[in-house]
Amino acid sequence: MGDAVKRLRRALPSSVFGWLSLVLAVLAWAVIVAQIAFVMKPALVDRDSLGGHDWDQMESHRYVIVKTLLRFHQFPFWDPYSCGGHTTWGGFESGTTIVSPWFPFYLTMSLAHAIRIEVAGSALISAVGAWLLAGRFTRSPAARALVAVAFSVNGRWALQIASGHTWHLAYAWAPWAIYFYDRAVGGDPTRGPPRRRDIVFLSAIVAIMVYTGGIYPLPQTILCIALYGVFLACANRSWRPLWVGLVTAPIAVGLSAPKLLPILEVLWDHPRLVDSTESIDLTAFFAILTAPVQIMGVNPARVPAWGWHEYGMYVGWAVVVLVMLACFFVRGARESPLKWAGLVCLILGFGAFNPYAPWTLLHDYPIFKSQHVPSRWLYMACVPLLAVTAAMLERALVRSGRARGWLEIALLAGVAWIAHDVGVVSREPFEHAFMNGMPPIPDSLGPFHTEMHMPMELNYAPDWAPPSLAAEFGNFGTIDCGTFPAYDNVYRDKNGRAPGMGAHGRGDPLYKGEAFVAEGTGQAKVTSFSPNAFTVEVTGARPGEHLVLNQNWDAGWHADGLPAVNLADQVATVLTAPDATVVFRYRPRFFITGMVALVATLAGLGYVYRRTRRGRPPATV
């Protein structure tokens, strides 16, 4: 008991300024948490409702995991419920809650409740990361709080989440990544020497962005860190920033390999190449940041394409002015490189305003070829530019001398006002974000079949894209879908088909059942169904004929342990007997390879850790 009291006393501040900083830090976090709660409150009025716009797709991705695990006791590799079947684990936006902090909540709560935990929890993680990153450049609790309240739940965050763009939640890890990178580089000698474990933490953050579906946040964060590292290496004439990046890359790949490799296979088989000629001017730019009307469907300024939810990012004039001052006046061995990294991201956010604009050039490269809406870079630019703003405020506070305490109090009061201002605007999209009830159908394990379209009586959330969640509840599939980019209704031809789509549904003249013999001699019937496995009984067929499963082709399918055959973009196998029972199973081809890479990476890290521990001198009391 005595030792515990001594440790507590050592941890407590020993000066008046120390106590003031502690009190201000507590108050700062009260402001941050209050802002998040205020923005989220409309979503908590009816906690059992679901979201609109793109939310059905994201809710479907989440519910198929729960159903596959709890009802069928399988790992969620395949989604048979939409598009005629597609990979769950190999999709960048699907399978994203398994390796995440939210997995236990989805397993133990209702879908609607778990979604709210994920959204609010991600905002809190974002705020903590912003706080930690700002702490690399300032000791001021108020300045750190400014970074958190201007980034974590600003207008863009609210619009994107209200529209169902849950991949945006992965931006919560971006400040964490830059924070650990800055620590690993060790550019600030006053904070101690760099530590190898920060490279591991950075790699783990990059990996979690892969697992949680950071289709835009991940490549943007990597590029931002790469820019920071190059500028830092040049400014400090040191190879360490580049070395840290080179060491991080293979560790991050190894940690994320079980999901990353299946994702890369899907992108190779179904490349998503999109044009991106959008651009904004300065008038639109300032409206994006300062127009207080940030509601879906209302455009405060002229934008080239998509809705305002892809542009609005209210932070208010106070934050805009502070960031502009920081960009003009802040200099430093770490601050300048970080500032220029943020400015490059900012310019990318202006889009294709010129044939040689940064976004126009970057869009020609892999990964970025599959992206559009360059205004999304503006959110990424917030992270480094707000951290630089915190550095500017720190220098002003240092120059104030004995008046620092009073200025800290005044600054925190200003931050509280900014938090309220941003919160009021960000709250508006949430007023109508979660307005849909649950699908009017109980969860079922009944016989599986495929429909062309969702029955009208089950269209619980009429919107621009066809719903999928009701099909998962009813245990049937639909050909209409928006859950897999390659087969999305938006990208289909005049016949309602997309390249690689072989499955058919009831009402289609080409529909022959969930299993059939292609040559038409024998009879086939699905006798057992689960998302990853179909058992089919065949009678009266001829050896050499093809048994076809009415699911879209994917190379991960096997029939009785042997690789399945692609027959008109459907899953098939060659029969060897007139009567047979065939089990079709799916598993991504590179999942095992990824698991081997993960185990090897963890083993390597463990080996290095043990060697490092052996080389340390024994601890002294």
Coordinates of C-alpha atoms in Angstrom, one line a residue, residues 156-547:
R156 CA -17.0 15.8 -43.4
W157 CA -17.0 13.0 -40.9
A158 CA -20.7 13.6 -40.1
L159 CA -21.7 13.8 -43.8
Q160 CA -19.8 10.6 -44.7
I161 CA -21.1 8.6 -41.8
A162 CA -24.7 9.8 -42.2
S163 CA -24.5 8.6 -45.9
G164 CA -23.2 5.2 -44.9
H165 CA -19.6 5.5 -46.1
T166 CA -18.3 3.4 -43.2
W167 CA -14.9 3.1 -44.8
H168 CA -14.4 6.7 -43.7
L169 CA -14.2 5.4 -40.1
A170 CA -10.8 4.0 -40.9
Y171 CA -9.5 7.6 -41.0
A172 CA -9.6 7.3 -37.2
W173 CA -6.3 5.4 -37.4
A174 CA -4.5 8.0 -39.6
P175 CA -3.3 10.3 -36.7
W176 CA -2.2 7.2 -34.9
A177 CA -0.1 6.1 -37.9
I178 CA 1.6 9.5 -38.2
Y179 CA 2.1 9.6 -34.4
F180 CA 4.0 6.3 -34.3
Y181 CA 5.9 7.2 -37.4
D182 CA 7.1 10.4 -35.8
R183 CA 8.1 8.5 -32.6
A184 CA 9.9 5.9 -34.6
V185 CA 11.9 8.5 -36.5
G186 CA 12.8 10.2 -33.3
G187 CA 13.1 13.7 -34.8
D188 CA 12.6 15.4 -31.5
P189 CA 15.6 14.6 -29.2
T190 CA 13.9 16.2 -26.2
R191 CA 11.4 13.2 -26.2
G192 CA 14.0 10.5 -25.9
P193 CA 15.6 8.3 -28.5
P194 CA 13.6 6.4 -31.1
R195 CA 12.4 2.9 -30.2
R196 CA 12.0 -0.1 -32.4
R197 CA 8.7 -1.0 -31.0
D198 CA 7.2 2.1 -32.5
I199 CA 7.9 0.7 -35.9
V200 CA 5.9 -2.4 -34.9
F201 CA 3.0 -0.2 -33.6
L202 CA 3.1 1.7 -36.9
S203 CA 2.9 -1.5 -38.8
A204 CA 0.0 -2.7 -36.7
I205 CA -1.9 0.5 -37.3
V206 CA -1.4 0.1 -41.1
A207 CA -2.5 -3.5 -40.8
I208 CA -5.7 -2.6 -38.9
M209 CA -6.5 -0.1 -41.6
V210 CA -6.4 -3.0 -44.1
Y211 CA -8.6 -5.2 -41.9
T212 CA -11.1 -2.4 -41.2
G213 CA -11.7 -1.5 -44.9
G214 CA -9.7 1.8 -45.3
I215 CA -10.1 1.8 -49.1
Y216 CA -9.3 5.5 -49.2
P217 CA -7.8 6.3 -45.7
L218 CA -5.1 3.6 -46.1
P219 CA -3.4 4.7 -49.3
Q220 CA -3.8 8.4 -48.4
T221 CA -2.2 7.8 -45.0
I222 CA 0.7 5.9 -46.5
L223 CA 1.3 8.6 -49.1
C224 CA 1.1 11.3 -46.4
I225 CA 3.7 9.5 -44.2
A226 CA 5.9 8.9 -47.3
L227 CA 5.8 12.6 -48.1
Y228 CA 6.6 13.5 -44.5
G229 CA 9.4 11.0 -44.5
V230 CA 11.0 12.3 -47.7
F231 CA 10.7 15.9 -46.6
L232 CA 12.0 15.0 -43.1
A233 CA 15.0 13.1 -44.6
C234 CA 15.9 16.1 -46.8
A235 CA 15.5 18.7 -44.1
N236 CA 17.5 16.7 -41.5
R237 CA 19.9 15.1 -43.9
S238 CA 19.2 11.7 -42.4
W239 CA 18.3 8.3 -43.9
R240 CA 16.4 7.2 -40.8
P241 CA 13.0 8.5 -41.9
L242 CA 13.3 6.5 -45.1
W243 CA 14.7 3.5 -43.3
V244 CA 11.7 3.5 -40.9
G245 CA 9.4 3.4 -43.9
L246 CA 11.2 0.6 -45.6
V247 CA 11.2 -1.6 -42.4
T248 CA 7.6 -0.8 -41.7
A249 CA 6.3 -2.0 -45.1
P250 CA 7.1 -5.7 -44.9
I251 CA 6.0 -5.9 -41.3
A252 CA 2.7 -4.3 -42.1
V253 CA 2.2 -6.6 -45.2
G254 CA 2.9 -9.6 -43.0
L255 CA 0.5 -8.6 -40.3
S256 CA -2.3 -7.8 -42.8
A257 CA -1.5 -10.7 -45.2
P258 CA -4.5 -12.9 -44.4
K259 CA -6.8 -10.2 -45.7
L260 CA -4.5 -8.2 -47.9
L261 CA -3.7 -11.0 -50.3
P262 CA -7.3 -12.0 -51.0
I263 CA -8.1 -8.3 -51.5
L264 CA -5.3 -8.0 -54.0
E265 CA -6.5 -11.1 -55.8
V266 CA -10.0 -9.5 -56.1
L267 CA -8.6 -6.3 -57.4
W268 CA -6.5 -8.2 -60.0
D269 CA -9.5 -10.2 -61.1
H270 CA -12.0 -7.2 -61.0
P271 CA -10.0 -4.0 -61.5
R272 CA -12.0 -1.0 -60.6
L273 CA -10.7 1.7 -62.9
V274 CA -12.7 4.9 -62.7
D275 CA -12.3 8.3 -64.3
S276 CA -11.7 11.2 -61.9
T277 CA -11.8 14.6 -63.6
E278 CA -13.6 16.4 -60.7
S279 CA -12.1 19.7 -59.4
I280 CA -13.0 22.5 -57.1
D281 CA -12.1 26.2 -57.1
L282 CA -11.2 28.5 -54.2
T283 CA -14.8 29.6 -53.8
A284 CA -16.0 26.1 -53.3
F285 CA -13.0 25.3 -51.1
F286 CA -13.8 28.0 -48.5
A287 CA -17.5 27.1 -48.7
I288 CA -16.6 23.5 -47.9
L289 CA -14.8 24.6 -44.8
T290 CA -17.0 27.4 -43.6
A291 CA -20.6 27.1 -44.9
P292 CA -22.7 26.3 -41.9
V293 CA -25.3 24.5 -44.0
Q294 CA -23.8 21.0 -44.3
I295 CA -26.8 18.8 -45.1
M296 CA -27.1 16.0 -47.7
G297 CA -28.9 17.3 -50.8
V298 CA -28.1 21.0 -50.2
N299 CA -25.1 22.5 -52.0
P300 CA -23.8 25.7 -50.5
A301 CA -21.4 26.0 -53.4
R302 CA -21.1 24.7 -56.9
V303 CA -19.4 21.3 -57.0
P304 CA -18.7 19.2 -60.2
A305 CA -20.2 15.8 -59.3
W306 CA -21.7 13.7 -56.5
G307 CA -23.5 15.1 -53.6
W308 CA -22.4 17.6 -51.0
H309 CA -21.6 14.8 -48.6
E310 CA -18.5 14.2 -50.7
Y311 CA -17.3 17.8 -50.2
G312 CA -18.6 19.5 -47.1
M313 CA -16.1 19.6 -44.2
Y314 CA -17.1 22.3 -41.8
V315 CA -14.5 23.4 -39.4
G316 CA -15.4 27.1 -39.2
W317 CA -13.5 30.3 -39.9
A318 CA -11.5 30.2 -36.6
V319 CA -9.9 26.9 -37.5
V320 CA -9.3 28.0 -41.1
V321 CA -7.5 31.2 -40.1
L322 CA -5.4 29.4 -37.5
V323 CA -4.3 26.8 -40.1
M324 CA -3.5 29.4 -42.6
L325 CA -1.3 31.3 -40.1
A326 CA 0.5 28.1 -39.3
C327 CA 1.1 27.4 -43.0
F328 CA 2.6 30.9 -43.4
F329 CA 4.7 31.2 -40.2
V330 CA 5.6 27.8 -38.8
R331 CA 9.1 26.6 -39.4
G332 CA 11.1 23.7 -37.8
A333 CA 13.0 20.5 -38.5
R334 CA 9.8 18.5 -38.1
E335 CA 7.1 21.1 -38.5
S336 CA 8.1 22.2 -42.0
P337 CA 8.2 18.6 -43.5
L338 CA 4.9 17.8 -41.9
K339 CA 3.4 21.1 -43.1
W340 CA 4.5 20.4 -46.7
A341 CA 3.1 16.8 -46.5
G342 CA -0.2 18.3 -45.5
L343 CA -0.2 20.9 -48.2
V344 CA 0.4 18.3 -50.9
C345 CA -2.6 16.4 -49.6
L346 CA -4.5 19.7 -49.6
I347 CA -3.6 20.4 -53.3
L348 CA -4.6 16.8 -54.2
G349 CA -8.0 17.7 -52.7
F350 CA -8.5 20.3 -55.3
G351 CA -8.7 17.5 -57.9
A352 CA -8.0 17.6 -61.6
F353 CA -7.9 21.4 -62.1
N354 CA -5.1 21.1 -64.6
P355 CA -3.6 18.3 -66.9
Y356 CA -0.5 18.4 -64.7
A357 CA -2.3 18.8 -61.4
P358 CA -1.0 16.5 -58.6
W359 CA -4.2 14.5 -58.6
T360 CA -4.3 14.1 -62.4
L361 CA -0.8 12.7 -62.3
L362 CA -1.3 10.5 -59.2
H363 CA -4.5 9.0 -60.6
D364 CA -2.4 7.3 -63.3
Y365 CA -0.8 5.0 -60.7
P366 CA -2.0 1.7 -59.3
I367 CA -4.5 1.8 -56.4
F368 CA -5.2 5.5 -57.1
K369 CA -6.6 4.5 -60.5
S370 CA -9.5 2.9 -58.7
Q371 CA -10.3 6.1 -56.7
H372 CA -12.3 9.2 -57.4
V373 CA -13.8 12.2 -55.5
P374 CA -10.4 13.8 -54.8
S375 CA -12.0 16.1 -52.3
R376 CA -11.6 13.2 -49.9
W377 CA -7.9 14.2 -49.6
L378 CA -9.0 17.3 -47.7
Y379 CA -9.9 15.2 -44.7
M380 CA -6.5 13.6 -44.8
A381 CA -4.9 17.0 -45.1
C382 CA -6.5 18.0 -41.7
V383 CA -4.2 15.6 -39.8
P384 CA -0.8 17.1 -40.5
L385 CA -2.0 20.7 -40.9
L386 CA -3.8 20.7 -37.6
A387 CA -0.7 19.2 -35.9
V388 CA 1.4 22.0 -37.3
T389 CA -1.2 24.5 -36.0
A390 CA -0.7 23.0 -32.6
A391 CA 3.0 23.6 -32.9
M392 CA 2.3 27.3 -33.8
L393 CA 0.2 27.7 -30.7
E394 CA 2.9 26.1 -28.5
R395 CA 5.5 28.6 -29.7
A396 CA 3.1 31.5 -28.9
L397 CA 2.4 30.1 -25.5
V398 CA 6.1 29.6 -24.8
R399 CA 6.8 33.2 -25.7
S400 CA 4.1 34.4 -23.3
G401 CA 6.2 33.4 -20.3
R402 CA 4.4 33.7 -17.0
A403 CA 1.1 34.6 -18.7
R404 CA 1.0 31.1 -20.2
G405 CA -1.4 29.8 -17.6
W406 CA -4.0 32.5 -18.3
L407 CA -3.6 32.1 -22.0
E408 CA -4.1 28.3 -21.7
I409 CA -7.4 29.0 -19.9
A410 CA -8.5 31.5 -22.6
L411 CA -7.4 29.1 -25.4
L412 CA -9.4 26.2 -23.9
A413 CA -12.4 28.5 -23.7
G414 CA -11.9 29.3 -27.4
V415 CA -11.6 25.6 -28.2
A416 CA -14.8 24.8 -26.4
W417 CA -16.5 27.4 -28.5
I418 CA -15.1 25.9 -31.7
A419 CA -16.2 22.4 -30.5
H420 CA -19.7 23.7 -30.0
D421 CA -19.7 25.5 -33.4
V422 CA -18.4 22.4 -35.3
G423 CA -20.7 20.1 -33.3
V424 CA -23.8 22.1 -34.1
V425 CA -23.1 21.8 -37.9
S426 CA -22.0 18.2 -37.7
R427 CA -25.0 17.2 -35.8
E428 CA -27.4 18.2 -38.6
P429 CA -26.6 15.2 -41.0
F430 CA -27.3 12.8 -38.0
E431 CA -30.8 14.2 -37.6
H432 CA -32.0 12.1 -40.5
A433 CA -29.3 9.5 -40.8
F434 CA -30.9 6.6 -39.0
M435 CA -34.5 6.6 -40.0
N436 CA -35.2 3.1 -41.3
G437 CA -36.7 0.2 -39.3
M438 CA -35.4 -3.3 -39.4
P439 CA -36.3 -5.5 -42.4
P440 CA -39.9 -6.9 -42.0
I441 CA -38.7 -10.5 -42.0
P442 CA -37.4 -12.7 -39.2
D443 CA -34.0 -14.2 -39.4
S444 CA -34.3 -17.6 -41.2
L445 CA -32.3 -20.7 -42.0
G446 CA -34.8 -21.9 -44.5
P447 CA -34.0 -23.4 -47.9
F448 CA -31.8 -21.1 -49.9
H449 CA -32.7 -19.8 -53.3
T450 CA -31.8 -16.8 -55.5
E451 CA -34.2 -14.1 -56.7
M452 CA -33.6 -11.6 -59.5
H453 CA -34.9 -8.7 -57.4
M454 CA -35.8 -8.0 -53.8
P455 CA -39.5 -8.5 -53.3
M456 CA -41.2 -5.2 -53.0
E457 CA -42.7 -6.0 -49.6
L458 CA -39.2 -6.5 -48.2
N459 CA -37.7 -3.2 -49.6
Y460 CA -37.5 -1.7 -46.1
A461 CA -35.2 1.1 -47.2
P462 CA -36.0 2.6 -50.6
D463 CA -33.0 4.5 -51.9
W464 CA -30.8 4.7 -55.0
A465 CA -29.3 1.2 -54.5
P466 CA -31.1 -2.1 -54.1
P467 CA -31.2 -3.4 -50.5
S468 CA -29.5 -6.6 -49.5
L469 CA -30.0 -6.9 -45.7
A470 CA -33.5 -8.3 -46.0
A471 CA -32.2 -11.1 -48.2
E472 CA -29.7 -12.1 -45.5
F473 CA -32.5 -12.2 -42.9
G474 CA -34.7 -14.3 -45.2
N475 CA -31.8 -16.6 -46.2
F476 CA -32.2 -16.0 -49.9
G477 CA -30.0 -14.3 -52.5
T478 CA -30.6 -11.5 -55.0
I479 CA -29.0 -10.7 -58.3
D480 CA -29.6 -7.0 -57.8
C481 CA -27.0 -5.6 -55.5
G482 CA -24.7 -2.8 -54.4
T483 CA -22.4 -4.8 -52.1
F484 CA -19.7 -5.8 -54.6
P485 CA -18.2 -3.1 -56.9
A486 CA -17.6 -5.4 -59.9
Y487 CA -21.3 -6.5 -59.9
D488 CA -22.9 -3.3 -58.7
N489 CA -26.2 -2.5 -60.5
V490 CA -24.6 0.9 -61.4
Y491 CA -22.0 -0.7 -63.7
R492 CA -24.2 -3.3 -65.5
D493 CA -25.1 -3.4 -69.2
K494 CA -28.5 -2.9 -70.7
N495 CA -29.3 -6.6 -69.9
G496 CA -28.6 -6.1 -66.2
R497 CA -25.4 -8.1 -66.4
A498 CA -21.8 -7.4 -65.5
P499 CA -18.5 -9.1 -66.5
G500 CA -17.9 -12.2 -64.4
M501 CA -21.5 -12.4 -63.2
G502 CA -22.8 -15.9 -64.0
A503 CA -25.5 -16.6 -61.4
H504 CA -29.2 -16.1 -62.3
G505 CA -32.3 -15.7 -60.2
R506 CA -35.9 -16.7 -60.3
G507 CA -37.7 -14.9 -63.1
D508 CA -34.7 -15.0 -65.4
P509 CA -35.2 -17.4 -68.4
L510 CA -31.7 -18.6 -67.8
Y511 CA -32.3 -19.6 -64.2
K512 CA -32.2 -23.5 -63.9
G513 CA -32.2 -23.8 -60.1
E514 CA -29.6 -23.5 -57.4
A515 CA -27.8 -26.5 -58.8
F516 CA -28.2 -28.3 -62.2
V517 CA -26.5 -30.5 -64.7
A518 CA -25.5 -28.3 -67.5
E519 CA -26.1 -30.9 -70.3
G520 CA -29.6 -31.5 -68.9
T521 CA -29.4 -35.3 -68.5
G522 CA -29.5 -35.7 -64.7
Q523 CA -31.2 -34.0 -61.8
A524 CA -29.5 -31.9 -59.1
K525 CA -30.7 -30.6 -55.8
V526 CA -29.1 -28.6 -53.0
T527 CA -29.6 -30.7 -49.8
S528 CA -27.5 -28.7 -47.4
F529 CA -26.7 -25.0 -47.4
S530 CA -24.3 -22.7 -45.6
P531 CA -22.6 -19.5 -46.9
N532 CA -19.3 -21.3 -47.6
A533 CA -20.6 -24.8 -48.5
F534 CA -23.3 -26.3 -50.7
T535 CA -24.0 -30.0 -50.7
V536 CA -25.6 -31.2 -53.9
E537 CA -27.1 -34.6 -54.7
V538 CA -27.1 -35.7 -58.4
T539 CA -29.1 -38.5 -59.9
G540 CA -29.3 -39.8 -63.5
A541 CA -26.4 -37.9 -64.9
R542 CA -23.7 -39.1 -67.3
P543 CA -20.0 -39.2 -66.4
G544 CA -18.2 -36.3 -67.9
E545 CA -21.2 -33.9 -67.6
H546 CA -21.0 -30.7 -65.6
L547 CA -22.7 -30.1 -62.3

